[in-house]
C-alpha positions as protocol buffer text, in pm:
chain_id: "A"
residue {
  index: 1
  type: MET
  ca { x: -11564 y: 6221 z: -8894 }
}
residue {
  index: 2
  type: GLU
  ca { x: -11655 y: 6567 z: -9014 }
}
residue {
  index: 3
  type: ILE
  ca { x: -11609 y: 6883 z: -8809 }
}
residue {
  index: 4
  type: SER
  ca { x: -11759 y: 7216 z: -8910 }
}
residue {
  index: 5
  type: VAL
  ca { x: -11690 y: 7540 z: -8726 }
}
residue {
  index: 6
  type: LEU
  ca { x: -11958 y: 7810 z: -8732 }
}
residue {
  index: 7
  type: GLU
  ca { x: -11939 y: 8156 z: -8578 }
}
residue {
  index: 8
  type: ASP
  ca { x: -12265 y: 8325 z: -8478 }
}
residue {
  index: 9
  type: SER
  ca { x: -12446 y: 8485 z: -8187 }
}
residue {
  index: 10
  type: SER
  ca { x: -12504 y: 8274 z: -7876 }
}
residue {
  index: 11
  type: GLU
  ca { x: -12878 y: 8288 z: -7936 }
}
residue {
  index: 12
  type: ARG
  ca { x: -12845 y: 8148 z: -8289 }
}
residue {
  index: 13
  type: LEU
  ca { x: -12596 y: 7882 z: -8177 }
}
residue {
  index: 14
  type: ILE
  ca { x: -12841 y: 7771 z: -7907 }
}
residue {
  index: 15
  type: GLY
  ca { x: -13106 y: 7742 z: -8179 }
}
residue {
  index: 16
  type: GLY
  ca { x: -12863 y: 7530 z: -8378 }
}
residue {
  index: 17
  type: VAL
  ca { x: -12818 y: 7289 z: -8088 }
}
residue {
  index: 18
  type: ARG
  ca { x: -13195 y: 7262 z: -8060 }
}
residue {
  index: 19
  type: THR
  ca { x: -13217 y: 7166 z: -8429 }
}
residue {
  index: 20
  type: GLY
  ca { x: -12929 y: 6922 z: -8461 }
}
residue {
  index: 21
  type: VAL
  ca { x: -12590 y: 7085 z: -8402 }
}
residue {
  index: 22
  type: ASP
  ca { x: -12395 y: 6858 z: -8165 }
}
residue {
  index: 23
  type: VAL
  ca { x: -12222 y: 7122 z: -7950 }
}
residue {
  index: 24
  type: ALA
  ca { x: -12185 y: 7499 z: -7925 }
}
residue {
  index: 25
  type: LEU
  ca { x: -11960 y: 7732 z: -7728 }
}
residue {
  index: 26
  type: ILE
  ca { x: -12172 y: 8024 z: -7610 }
}
residue {
  index: 27
  type: GLY
  ca { x: -12159 y: 8318 z: -7374 }
}
residue {
  index: 28
  type: ALA
  ca { x: -12415 y: 8273 z: -7097 }
}
residue {
  index: 29
  type: ALA
  ca { x: -12419 y: 8525 z: -6814 }
}
residue {
  index: 30
  type: THR
  ca { x: -12725 y: 8367 z: -6655 }
}
residue {
  index: 31
  type: ALA
  ca { x: -12880 y: 8022 z: -6629 }
}
residue {
  index: 32
  type: THR
  ca { x: -12841 y: 7737 z: -6875 }
}
residue {
  index: 33
  type: PRO
  ca { x: -13084 y: 7772 z: -7167 }
}
residue {
  index: 34
  type: ASP
  ca { x: -13405 y: 7577 z: -7107 }
}
residue {
  index: 35
  type: GLY
  ca { x: -13394 y: 7216 z: -7221 }
}
residue {
  index: 36
  type: LEU
  ca { x: -13015 y: 7202 z: -7266 }
}
residue {
  index: 37
  type: GLU
  ca { x: -12727 y: 7075 z: -7055 }
}
residue {
  index: 38
  type: ALA
  ca { x: -12423 y: 7299 z: -7007 }
}
residue {
  index: 39
  type: LEU
  ca { x: -12074 y: 7287 z: -6861 }
}
residue {
  index: 40
  type: THR
  ca { x: -11884 y: 7605 z: -6773 }
}
residue {
  index: 41
  type: LEU
  ca { x: -11546 y: 7595 z: -6946 }
}
residue {
  index: 42
  type: ILE
  ca { x: -11419 y: 7933 z: -6829 }
}
residue {
  index: 43
  type: SER
  ca { x: -11554 y: 8216 z: -6620 }
}
residue {
  index: 44
  type: GLU
  ca { x: -11424 y: 8568 z: -6673 }
}
residue {
  index: 45
  type: ARG
  ca { x: -11525 y: 8891 z: -6511 }
}
residue {
  index: 46
  type: LEU
  ca { x: -11652 y: 9176 z: -6725 }
}
residue {
  index: 47
  type: VAL
  ca { x: -11502 y: 9521 z: -6698 }
}
residue {
  index: 48
  type: ALA
  ca { x: -11645 y: 9860 z: -6790 }
}
residue {
  index: 49
  type: ALA
  ca { x: -11395 y: 10095 z: -6952 }
}
residue {
  index: 50
  type: VAL
  ca { x: -11472 y: 10465 z: -6907 }
}
residue {
  index: 51
  type: PRO
  ca { x: -11265 y: 10779 z: -6966 }
}
residue {
  index: 52
  type: ALA
  ca { x: -11097 y: 10964 z: -6679 }
}
residue {
  index: 53
  type: GLY
  ca { x: -11342 y: 11204 z: -6519 }
}
residue {
  index: 54
  type: HIS
  ca { x: -11647 y: 10988 z: -6598 }
}
residue {
  index: 55
  type: PRO
  ca { x: -11890 y: 10958 z: -6303 }
}
residue {
  index: 56
  type: LEU
  ca { x: -11824 y: 10582 z: -6282 }
}
residue {
  index: 57
  type: ALA
  ca { x: -11445 y: 10613 z: -6303 }
}
residue {
  index: 58
  type: GLU
  ca { x: -11404 y: 10656 z: -5927 }
}
residue {
  index: 59
  type: GLN
  ca { x: -11613 y: 10351 z: -5837 }
}
residue {
  index: 60
  type: ARG
  ca { x: -11434 y: 10027 z: -5761 }
}
residue {
  index: 61
  type: ARG
  ca { x: -11734 y: 9818 z: -5874 }
}
residue {
  index: 62
  type: VAL
  ca { x: -12036 y: 9893 z: -6088 }
}
residue {
  index: 63
  type: THR
  ca { x: -12350 y: 9694 z: -6160 }
}
residue {
  index: 64
  type: LEU
  ca { x: -12535 y: 9664 z: -6490 }
}
residue {
  index: 65
  type: ARG
  ca { x: -12797 y: 9890 z: -6335 }
}
residue {
  index: 66
  type: ASP
  ca { x: -12524 y: 10156 z: -6285 }
}
residue {
  index: 67
  type: LEU
  ca { x: -12431 y: 10130 z: -6653 }
}
residue {
  index: 68
  type: VAL
  ca { x: -12787 y: 10165 z: -6786 }
}
residue {
  index: 69
  type: ALA
  ca { x: -12792 y: 10538 z: -6710 }
}
residue {
  index: 70
  type: HIS
  ca { x: -12487 y: 10593 z: -6930 }
}
């Protein structure tokens, strides 16, 4: 048995699976990539870190749309 570990972007790792890599660990915030099967191993929330006084600092939750303006 041979095991190789590669580090790359999720997009490139997905391409690798499409061309012969057996398995890849990727970050996928949305749906499973077309034509592949996936199993969620861990789900973590994302946080936005902003300095004190920033317009978003007082909000308890922000959306990606909120962040786009900044």
